[in-house]
Coordinates of C-alpha atoms in Angstrom, one line a residue:
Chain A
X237 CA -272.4 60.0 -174.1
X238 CA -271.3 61.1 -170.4
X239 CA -274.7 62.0 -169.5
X240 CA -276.2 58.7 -170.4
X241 CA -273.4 56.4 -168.6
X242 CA -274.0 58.7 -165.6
X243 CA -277.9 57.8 -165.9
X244 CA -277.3 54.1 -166.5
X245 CA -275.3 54.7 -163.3
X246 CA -277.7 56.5 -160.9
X247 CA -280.4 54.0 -162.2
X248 CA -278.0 50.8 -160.6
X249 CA -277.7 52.4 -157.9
X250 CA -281.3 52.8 -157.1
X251 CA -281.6 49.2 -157.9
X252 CA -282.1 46.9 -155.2
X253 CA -278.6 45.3 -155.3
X254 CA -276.7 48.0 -156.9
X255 CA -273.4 46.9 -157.9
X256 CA -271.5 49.4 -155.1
X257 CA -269.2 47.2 -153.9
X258 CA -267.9 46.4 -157.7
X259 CA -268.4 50.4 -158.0
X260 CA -265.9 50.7 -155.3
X261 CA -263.4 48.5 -156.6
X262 CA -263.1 49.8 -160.2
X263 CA -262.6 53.5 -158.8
X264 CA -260.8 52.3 -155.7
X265 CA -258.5 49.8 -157.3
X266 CA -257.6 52.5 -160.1
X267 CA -256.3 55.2 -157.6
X268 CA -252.3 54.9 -156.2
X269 CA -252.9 54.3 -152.7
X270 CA -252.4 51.9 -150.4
X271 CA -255.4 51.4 -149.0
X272 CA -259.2 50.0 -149.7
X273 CA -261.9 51.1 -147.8
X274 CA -264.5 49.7 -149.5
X275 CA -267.4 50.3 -147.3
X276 CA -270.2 48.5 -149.0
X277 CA -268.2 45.2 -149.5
X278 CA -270.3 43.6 -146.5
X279 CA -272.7 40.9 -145.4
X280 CA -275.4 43.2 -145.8
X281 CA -278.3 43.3 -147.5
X282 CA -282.2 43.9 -147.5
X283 CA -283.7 45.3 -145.1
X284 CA -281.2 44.4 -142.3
X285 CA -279.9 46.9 -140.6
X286 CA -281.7 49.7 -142.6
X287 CA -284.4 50.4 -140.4
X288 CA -282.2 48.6 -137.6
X289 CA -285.3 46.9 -136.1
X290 CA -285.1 43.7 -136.9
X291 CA -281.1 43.6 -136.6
X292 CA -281.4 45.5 -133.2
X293 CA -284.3 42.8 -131.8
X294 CA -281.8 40.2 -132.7
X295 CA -279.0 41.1 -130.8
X296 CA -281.6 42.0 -128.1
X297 CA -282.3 38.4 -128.3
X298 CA -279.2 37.2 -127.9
X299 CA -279.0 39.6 -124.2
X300 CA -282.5 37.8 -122.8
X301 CA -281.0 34.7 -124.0
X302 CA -277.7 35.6 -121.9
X303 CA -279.6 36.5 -118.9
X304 CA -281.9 33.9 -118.5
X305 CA -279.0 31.6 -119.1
X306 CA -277.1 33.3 -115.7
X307 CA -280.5 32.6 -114.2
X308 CA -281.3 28.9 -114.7
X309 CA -278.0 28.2 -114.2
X310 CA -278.7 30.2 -110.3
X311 CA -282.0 27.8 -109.9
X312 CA -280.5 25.1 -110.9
X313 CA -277.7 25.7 -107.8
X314 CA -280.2 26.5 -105.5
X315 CA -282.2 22.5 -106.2
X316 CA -279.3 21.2 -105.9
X317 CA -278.1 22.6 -102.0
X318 CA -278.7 20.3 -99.4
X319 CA -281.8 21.7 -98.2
X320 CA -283.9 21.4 -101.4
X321 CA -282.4 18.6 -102.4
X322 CA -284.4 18.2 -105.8
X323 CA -282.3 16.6 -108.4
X324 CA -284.6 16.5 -110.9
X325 CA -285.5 20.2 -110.6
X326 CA -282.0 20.9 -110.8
X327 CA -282.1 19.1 -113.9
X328 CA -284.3 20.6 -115.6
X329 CA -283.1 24.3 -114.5
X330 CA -279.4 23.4 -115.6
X331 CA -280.8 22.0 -119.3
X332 CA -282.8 25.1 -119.7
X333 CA -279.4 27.1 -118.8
X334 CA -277.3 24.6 -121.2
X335 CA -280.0 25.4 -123.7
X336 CA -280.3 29.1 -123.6
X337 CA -276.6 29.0 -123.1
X338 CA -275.7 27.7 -127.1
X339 CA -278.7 29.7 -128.8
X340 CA -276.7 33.0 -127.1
X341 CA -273.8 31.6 -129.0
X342 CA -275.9 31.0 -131.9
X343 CA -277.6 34.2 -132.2
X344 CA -274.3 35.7 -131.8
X345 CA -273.2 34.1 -134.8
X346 CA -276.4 35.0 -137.2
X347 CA -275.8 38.4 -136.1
X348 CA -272.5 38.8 -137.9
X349 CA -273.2 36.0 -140.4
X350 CA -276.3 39.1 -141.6
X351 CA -273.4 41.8 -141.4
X352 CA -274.7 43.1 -138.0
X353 CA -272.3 44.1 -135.1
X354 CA -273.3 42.5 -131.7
X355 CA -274.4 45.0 -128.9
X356 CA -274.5 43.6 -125.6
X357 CA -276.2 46.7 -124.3
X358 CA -279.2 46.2 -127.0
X359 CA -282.4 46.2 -125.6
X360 CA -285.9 45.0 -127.1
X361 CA -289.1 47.9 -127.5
X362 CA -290.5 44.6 -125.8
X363 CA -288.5 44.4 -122.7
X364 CA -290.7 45.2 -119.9
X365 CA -287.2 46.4 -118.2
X366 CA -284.9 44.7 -116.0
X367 CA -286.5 42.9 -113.6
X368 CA -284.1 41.1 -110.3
X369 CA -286.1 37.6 -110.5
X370 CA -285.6 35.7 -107.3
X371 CA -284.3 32.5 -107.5
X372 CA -284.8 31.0 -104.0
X373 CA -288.1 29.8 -105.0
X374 CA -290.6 26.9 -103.9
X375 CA -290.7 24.0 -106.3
X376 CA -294.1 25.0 -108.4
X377 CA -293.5 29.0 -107.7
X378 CA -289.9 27.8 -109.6
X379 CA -292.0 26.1 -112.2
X380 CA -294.5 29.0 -112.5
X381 CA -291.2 31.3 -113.3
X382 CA -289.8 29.1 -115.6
X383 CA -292.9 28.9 -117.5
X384 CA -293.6 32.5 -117.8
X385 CA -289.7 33.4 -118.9
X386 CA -289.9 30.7 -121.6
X387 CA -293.2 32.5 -122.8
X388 CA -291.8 35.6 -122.8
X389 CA -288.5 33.8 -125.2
X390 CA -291.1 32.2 -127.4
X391 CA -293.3 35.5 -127.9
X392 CA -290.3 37.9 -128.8
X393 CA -289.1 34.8 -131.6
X394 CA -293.1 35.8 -132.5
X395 CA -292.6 39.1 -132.7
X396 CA -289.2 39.6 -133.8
X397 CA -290.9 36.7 -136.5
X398 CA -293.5 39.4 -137.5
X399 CA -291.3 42.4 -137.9
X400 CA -289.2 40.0 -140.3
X401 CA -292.5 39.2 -142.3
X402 CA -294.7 42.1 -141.9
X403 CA -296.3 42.4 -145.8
X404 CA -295.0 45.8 -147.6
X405 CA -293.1 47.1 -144.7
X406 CA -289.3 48.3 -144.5
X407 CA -288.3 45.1 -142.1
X408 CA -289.0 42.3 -144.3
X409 CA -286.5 39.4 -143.8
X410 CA -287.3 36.5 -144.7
X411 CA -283.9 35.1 -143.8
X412 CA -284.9 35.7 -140.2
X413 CA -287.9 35.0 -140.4
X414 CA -286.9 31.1 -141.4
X415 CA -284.1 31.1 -138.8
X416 CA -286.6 31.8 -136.3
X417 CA -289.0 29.5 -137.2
X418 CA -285.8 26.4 -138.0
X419 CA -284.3 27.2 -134.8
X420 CA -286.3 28.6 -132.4
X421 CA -290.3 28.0 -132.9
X422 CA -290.7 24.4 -132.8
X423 CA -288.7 23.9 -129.7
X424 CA -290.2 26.6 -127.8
X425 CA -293.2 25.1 -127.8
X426 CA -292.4 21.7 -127.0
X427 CA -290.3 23.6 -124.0
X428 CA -293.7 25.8 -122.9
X429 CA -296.0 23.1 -123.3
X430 CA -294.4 20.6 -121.2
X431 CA -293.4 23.1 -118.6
X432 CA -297.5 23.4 -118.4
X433 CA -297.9 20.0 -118.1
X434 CA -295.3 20.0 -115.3
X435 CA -297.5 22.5 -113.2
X436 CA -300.7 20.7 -114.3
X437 CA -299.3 17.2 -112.5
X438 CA -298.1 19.4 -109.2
X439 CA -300.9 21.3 -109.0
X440 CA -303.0 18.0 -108.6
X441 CA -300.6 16.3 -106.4
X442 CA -300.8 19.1 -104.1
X443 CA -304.3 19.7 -103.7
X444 CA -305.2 15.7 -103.8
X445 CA -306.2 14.4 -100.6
X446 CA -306.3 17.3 -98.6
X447 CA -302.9 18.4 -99.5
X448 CA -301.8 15.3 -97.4
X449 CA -300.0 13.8 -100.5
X450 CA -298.1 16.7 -100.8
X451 CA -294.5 16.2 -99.5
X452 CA -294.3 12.7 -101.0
X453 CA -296.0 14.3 -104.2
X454 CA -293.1 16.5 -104.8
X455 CA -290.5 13.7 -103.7
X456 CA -291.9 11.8 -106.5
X457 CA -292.6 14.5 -109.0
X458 CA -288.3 15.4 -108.6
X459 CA -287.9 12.0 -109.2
X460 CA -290.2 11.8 -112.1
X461 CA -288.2 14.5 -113.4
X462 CA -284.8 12.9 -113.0
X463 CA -286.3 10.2 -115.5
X464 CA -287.5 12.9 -118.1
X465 CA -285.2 15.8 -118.4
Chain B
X211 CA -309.4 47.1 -108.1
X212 CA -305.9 49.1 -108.3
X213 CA -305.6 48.8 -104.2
X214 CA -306.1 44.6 -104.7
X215 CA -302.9 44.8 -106.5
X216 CA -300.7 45.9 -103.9
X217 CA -302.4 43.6 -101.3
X218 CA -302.2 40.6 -103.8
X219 CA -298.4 41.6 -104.1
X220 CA -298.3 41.5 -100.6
X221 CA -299.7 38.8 -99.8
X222 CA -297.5 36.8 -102.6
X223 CA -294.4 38.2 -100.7
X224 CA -295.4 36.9 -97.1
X225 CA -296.9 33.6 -98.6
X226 CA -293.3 32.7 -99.6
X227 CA -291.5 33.6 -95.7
X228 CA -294.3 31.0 -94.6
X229 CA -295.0 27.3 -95.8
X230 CA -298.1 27.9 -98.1
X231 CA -300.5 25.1 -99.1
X232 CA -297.8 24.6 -102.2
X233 CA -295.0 23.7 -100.2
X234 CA -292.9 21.3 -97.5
X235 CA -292.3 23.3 -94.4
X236 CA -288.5 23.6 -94.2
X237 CA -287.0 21.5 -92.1
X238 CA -283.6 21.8 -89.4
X239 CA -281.3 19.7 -90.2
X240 CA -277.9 19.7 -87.8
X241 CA -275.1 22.9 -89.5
X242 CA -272.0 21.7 -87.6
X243 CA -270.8 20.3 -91.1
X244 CA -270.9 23.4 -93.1
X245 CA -267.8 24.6 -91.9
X246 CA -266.6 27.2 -95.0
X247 CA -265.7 30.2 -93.2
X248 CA -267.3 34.2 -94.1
X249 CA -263.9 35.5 -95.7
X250 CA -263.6 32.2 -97.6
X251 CA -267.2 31.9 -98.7
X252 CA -267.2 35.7 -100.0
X253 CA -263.8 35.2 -101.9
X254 CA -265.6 32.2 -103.7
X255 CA -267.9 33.7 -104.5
X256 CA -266.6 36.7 -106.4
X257 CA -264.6 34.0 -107.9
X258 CA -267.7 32.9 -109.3
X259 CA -268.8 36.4 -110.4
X260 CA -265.0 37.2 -112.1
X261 CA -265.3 33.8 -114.0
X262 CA -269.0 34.9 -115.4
X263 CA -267.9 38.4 -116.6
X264 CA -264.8 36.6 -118.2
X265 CA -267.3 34.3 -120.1
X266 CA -268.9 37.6 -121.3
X267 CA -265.9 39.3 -122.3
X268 CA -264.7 36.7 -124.6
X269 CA -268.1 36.2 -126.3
X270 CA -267.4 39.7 -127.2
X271 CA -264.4 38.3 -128.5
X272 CA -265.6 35.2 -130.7
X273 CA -268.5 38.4 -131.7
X274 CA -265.8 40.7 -133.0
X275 CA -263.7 38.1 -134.6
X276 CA -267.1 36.4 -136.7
X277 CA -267.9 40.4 -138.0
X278 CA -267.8 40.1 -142.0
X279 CA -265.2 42.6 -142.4
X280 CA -263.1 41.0 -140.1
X281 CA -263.6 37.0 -141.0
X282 CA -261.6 35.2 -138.1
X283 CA -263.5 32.4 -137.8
X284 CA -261.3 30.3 -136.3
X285 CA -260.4 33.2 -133.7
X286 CA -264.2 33.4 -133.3
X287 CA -264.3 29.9 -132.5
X288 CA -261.5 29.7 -129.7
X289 CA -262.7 32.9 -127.9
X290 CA -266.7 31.0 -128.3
X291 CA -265.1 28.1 -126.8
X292 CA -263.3 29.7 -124.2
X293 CA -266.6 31.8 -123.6
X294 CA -267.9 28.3 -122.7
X295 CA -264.9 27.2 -120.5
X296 CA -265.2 30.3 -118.5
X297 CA -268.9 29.2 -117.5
X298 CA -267.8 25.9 -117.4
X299 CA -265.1 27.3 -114.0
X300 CA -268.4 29.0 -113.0
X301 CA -270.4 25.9 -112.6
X302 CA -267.9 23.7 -111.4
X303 CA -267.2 26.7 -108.4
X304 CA -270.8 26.3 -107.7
X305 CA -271.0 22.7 -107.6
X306 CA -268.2 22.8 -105.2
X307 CA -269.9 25.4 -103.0
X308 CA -273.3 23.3 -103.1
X309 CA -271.1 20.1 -101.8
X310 CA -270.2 21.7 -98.7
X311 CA -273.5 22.8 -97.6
X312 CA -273.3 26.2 -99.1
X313 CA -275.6 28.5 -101.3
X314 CA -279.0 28.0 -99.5
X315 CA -279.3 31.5 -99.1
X316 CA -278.1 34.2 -101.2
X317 CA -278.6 32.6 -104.4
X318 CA -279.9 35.4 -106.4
X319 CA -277.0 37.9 -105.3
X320 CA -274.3 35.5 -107.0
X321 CA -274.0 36.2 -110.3
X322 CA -274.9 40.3 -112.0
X323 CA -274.7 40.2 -115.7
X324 CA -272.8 43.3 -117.4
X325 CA -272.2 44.4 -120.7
X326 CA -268.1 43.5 -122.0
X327 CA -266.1 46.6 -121.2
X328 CA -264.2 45.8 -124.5
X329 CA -265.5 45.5 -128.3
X330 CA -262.7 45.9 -130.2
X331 CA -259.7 44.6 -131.4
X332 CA -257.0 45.4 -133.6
X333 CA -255.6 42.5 -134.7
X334 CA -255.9 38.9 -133.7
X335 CA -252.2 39.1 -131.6
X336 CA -254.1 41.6 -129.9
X337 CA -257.0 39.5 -128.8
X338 CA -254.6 37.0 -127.7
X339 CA -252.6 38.9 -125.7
X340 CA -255.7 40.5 -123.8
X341 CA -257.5 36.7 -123.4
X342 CA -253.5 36.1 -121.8
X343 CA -253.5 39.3 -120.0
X344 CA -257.6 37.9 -118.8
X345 CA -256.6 34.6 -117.7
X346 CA -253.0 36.1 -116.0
X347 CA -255.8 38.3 -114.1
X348 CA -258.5 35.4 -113.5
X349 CA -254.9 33.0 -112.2
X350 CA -254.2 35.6 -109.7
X351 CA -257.9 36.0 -108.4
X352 CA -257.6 32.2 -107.7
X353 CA -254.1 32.1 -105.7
X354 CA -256.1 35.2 -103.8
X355 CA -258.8 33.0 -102.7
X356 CA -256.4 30.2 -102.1
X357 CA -254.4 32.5 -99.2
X358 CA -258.1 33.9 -97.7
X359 CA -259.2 30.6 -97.4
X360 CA -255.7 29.0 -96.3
X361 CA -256.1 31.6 -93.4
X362 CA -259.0 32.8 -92.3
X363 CA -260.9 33.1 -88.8
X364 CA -263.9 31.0 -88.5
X365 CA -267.3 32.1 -86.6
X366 CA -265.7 31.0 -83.4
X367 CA -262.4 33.9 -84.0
X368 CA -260.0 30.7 -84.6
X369 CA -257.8 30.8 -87.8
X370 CA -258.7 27.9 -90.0
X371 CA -257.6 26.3 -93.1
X372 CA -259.7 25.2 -95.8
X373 CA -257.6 22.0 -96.4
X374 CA -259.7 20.9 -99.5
X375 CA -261.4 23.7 -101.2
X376 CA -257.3 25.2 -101.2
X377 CA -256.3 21.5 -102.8
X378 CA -259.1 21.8 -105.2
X379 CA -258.0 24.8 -106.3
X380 CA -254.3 24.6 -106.5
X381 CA -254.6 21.0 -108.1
X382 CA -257.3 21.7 -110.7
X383 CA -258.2 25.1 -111.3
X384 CA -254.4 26.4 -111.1
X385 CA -253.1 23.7 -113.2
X386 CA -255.7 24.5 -115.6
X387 CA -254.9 28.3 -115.6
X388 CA -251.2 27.3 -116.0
X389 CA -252.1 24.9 -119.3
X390 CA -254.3 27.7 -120.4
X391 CA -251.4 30.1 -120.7
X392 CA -249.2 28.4 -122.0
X393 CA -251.4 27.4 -125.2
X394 CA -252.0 31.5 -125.2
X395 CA -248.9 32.5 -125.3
X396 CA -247.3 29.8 -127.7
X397 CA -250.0 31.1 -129.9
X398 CA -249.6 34.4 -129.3
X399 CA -246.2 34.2 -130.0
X400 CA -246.4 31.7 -133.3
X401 CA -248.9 34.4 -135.1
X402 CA -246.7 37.1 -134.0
X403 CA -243.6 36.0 -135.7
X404 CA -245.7 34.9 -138.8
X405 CA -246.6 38.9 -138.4
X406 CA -243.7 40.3 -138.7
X407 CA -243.0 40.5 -142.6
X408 CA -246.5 39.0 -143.6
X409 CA -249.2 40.2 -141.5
X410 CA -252.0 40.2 -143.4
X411 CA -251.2 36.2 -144.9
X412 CA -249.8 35.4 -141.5
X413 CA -252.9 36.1 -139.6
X414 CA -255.1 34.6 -142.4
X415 CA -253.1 31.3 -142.2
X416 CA -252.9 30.7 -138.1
X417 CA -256.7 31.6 -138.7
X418 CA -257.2 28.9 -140.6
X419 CA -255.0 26.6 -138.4
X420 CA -257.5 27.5 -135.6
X421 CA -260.2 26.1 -137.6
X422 CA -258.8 22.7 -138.4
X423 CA -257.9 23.9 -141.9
X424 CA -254.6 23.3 -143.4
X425 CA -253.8 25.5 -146.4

């Protein structure tokens, strides 16, 4: 009789959700002590942090999110000294810092809501390394560095997106995957494509006319931003 | 093609000291009004780097709290919220610094992002009393910069008082600092008593308080 609970019990726990956190109560709950470790009473489950990919990308996430944040926030200061003088550059810097700002938060959050632990060390297998961007820069160099950052924030949702969805492999998540594509996706785009567009006016203005349009071109353009932002 | 690189690089890095075809060749405008002196711009502006790394330790804080196995979410949410007043000080720092002519060089140097130094907490009087112990730290940073730029010597060797930037600070950001710890340490001291004979109710229930929710 033994032998077969002790089979009907090896073959839960191979299950998918075993029942070990019940497991843990009936034989912890049944010993005198006075306390309960019950390890496998958490938020996790699937494939997060198994293979640690998919949680680790996450919190990886959350650290560009953090930095680029710092960043904006230095571009937007530097539009808005007296010598640039772009308000509507500064703008748009300081609602991309605002922005990036909350989904650190928010990431945060989805981390521990999946049972992860936030590392602020973590780094991506994507991060090309830690690069000292320069923030004193011209107004379309500025809007050729914003551009590229967002990209780089829109493809690591894409591929943090396919490590969560990849077909028969040990990081499925479909969890993330949809928190990605809810919180993340959609905006990005909107955010990348109208950064383009951005460029696409300057880079007319500037080379219109001989380039003699050009300072009243990027008066105008900062206060064309000040409208949209 | 591998020696185009470096001269394209190089060519990017010079394009940028000159005006290119892209941009408005700077202009000189008189300086005579930028009159924040070196000791009081540099205290500032570690001000402004103490305030960021403050914002980063207590989203450490609002991380630890929201962890599943320790479920403080309304810790979690005044340490995120305090995360976001700390950046908040940052900002409003900067904005001050940008009103009197300053930060048009220097820019990128401001701010360095680090990893908290703390991860852990053991209980939520514990947090508390570090986030009081942080903002008793961050209070006397500011009275510090207040003194360097109440005295300091300007370019010229003459001591000079920064009359408004010392106002500002004593008036807002002090005041603020004040009201902070007080709410810290009334809290600090609320849970604690509700810790002595019940501690694992007590910090369950001024949890709850911190969300809104009464039980």
């Amino acid at each position: 009789m033994n032998a077969v609970y002790a089979l009907v019990g090896l073959l839960a726990f191979s299950a998918v959700s075993a029942e070990v956190c019940y497991n843990e109560v009936s034989m912890e709950c049944g010993q005198a002590s006075n306390s309960l470790a019950l390890p496998s009473c958490n938020a996790i489950y699937g494939s997060f942090g198994r293979q640690g990919n998919v949680a680790n990308e996450l919190q990886a996430y959350a650290n560009l999110y953090l930095h680029r944040s710092y960043e904006y926030l230095l571009s937007a200061a530097y539009y808005n000294n007296y010598q640039t003088n772009r308000d509507g550059f500064h703008k748009l810097f300081k609602k991309l810092s605002d922005e990036s700002w909350e989904k650190t938060i928010d990431i945060i959050k989805h981390v521990t809501k999946r049972g992860g632990v936030m590392d602020f060390s973590a780094r991506s297998t994507q991060s090309t390394g830690a690069k000292n961007s320069t923030i004193e820069l011209q107004e379309l160099e500025s809007l050729a560095h914003a551009l590229d950052t967002q990209k780089e924030i829109a493809e690591r949702a894409f591929f943090i997106h396919q490590e969560a969805t990849r077909n028969n492999h040990k990081t499925h998540d479909p969890e993330i995957a949809q928190y990605l594509e809810e919180e993340f996706i959609e905006g990005q785009a909107k955010t990348v494509r109208d950064l383009a567009g951005y460029t696409a006016d300057l880079k007319q203005f500037i080379t219109a006319n001989e380039g003699k349009d050009l300072s009243l071109g990027l008066y105008l353009f900062d206060e064309y931003l000040q409208k949209v932002v | 093609m591998k020696t185009f690189f470096p001269i394209i690089v190089l060519l990017a890095v010079f394009s940028s000291a000159f005006g290119t075809q892209c941009n408005v060749t700077p202009v000189n405008i008189p300086k005579q009004w930028v009159t924040m002196s070196h000791g009081c711009r540099s205290s500032v502006r570690q001000q402004i780097q103490m305030e960021v790394a403050a914002s980063i330790q207590y989203l450490a804080m609002g991380a630890f709290f929201s962890r599943d196995n320790v479920n403080r979410p309304g810790f979690a949410k005044l340490f995120f919220d305090a995360s976001s007043e700390e950046r908040g000080h940052a900002l409003k720092l900067i904005e001050y610094l940008l009103m009197r002519g300053e930060l048009t060089t220097d820019v990128s140097s401001l701010i360095t992002i680090r990893p908290p130094e703390r991860r852990h907490w053991a209980s939520g009087v514990e947090a508390l009393e570090e986030a009081l112990k942080l903002e008793t730290e961050v209070t006397k940073a500011i009275k510090n910069v207040i003194i360097k730029c109440e005295h300091d010597n300007n370019s010229q060797g003459h001591d000079t008082n920064d009359y408004h930037l010392v106002d500002y600070l004593t008036g807002e950001f002090l005041e603020e600092q004040y009201k902070g710890q007080r709410d810290l340490a009334g809290k600090a001291s609320t849970l604690k008593k509700m810790m002595e004979r019940h501690s694992a109710l007590g910090e369950f229930i001024f949890d709850k308080k911190l969300l809104g929710i009464d039980i």
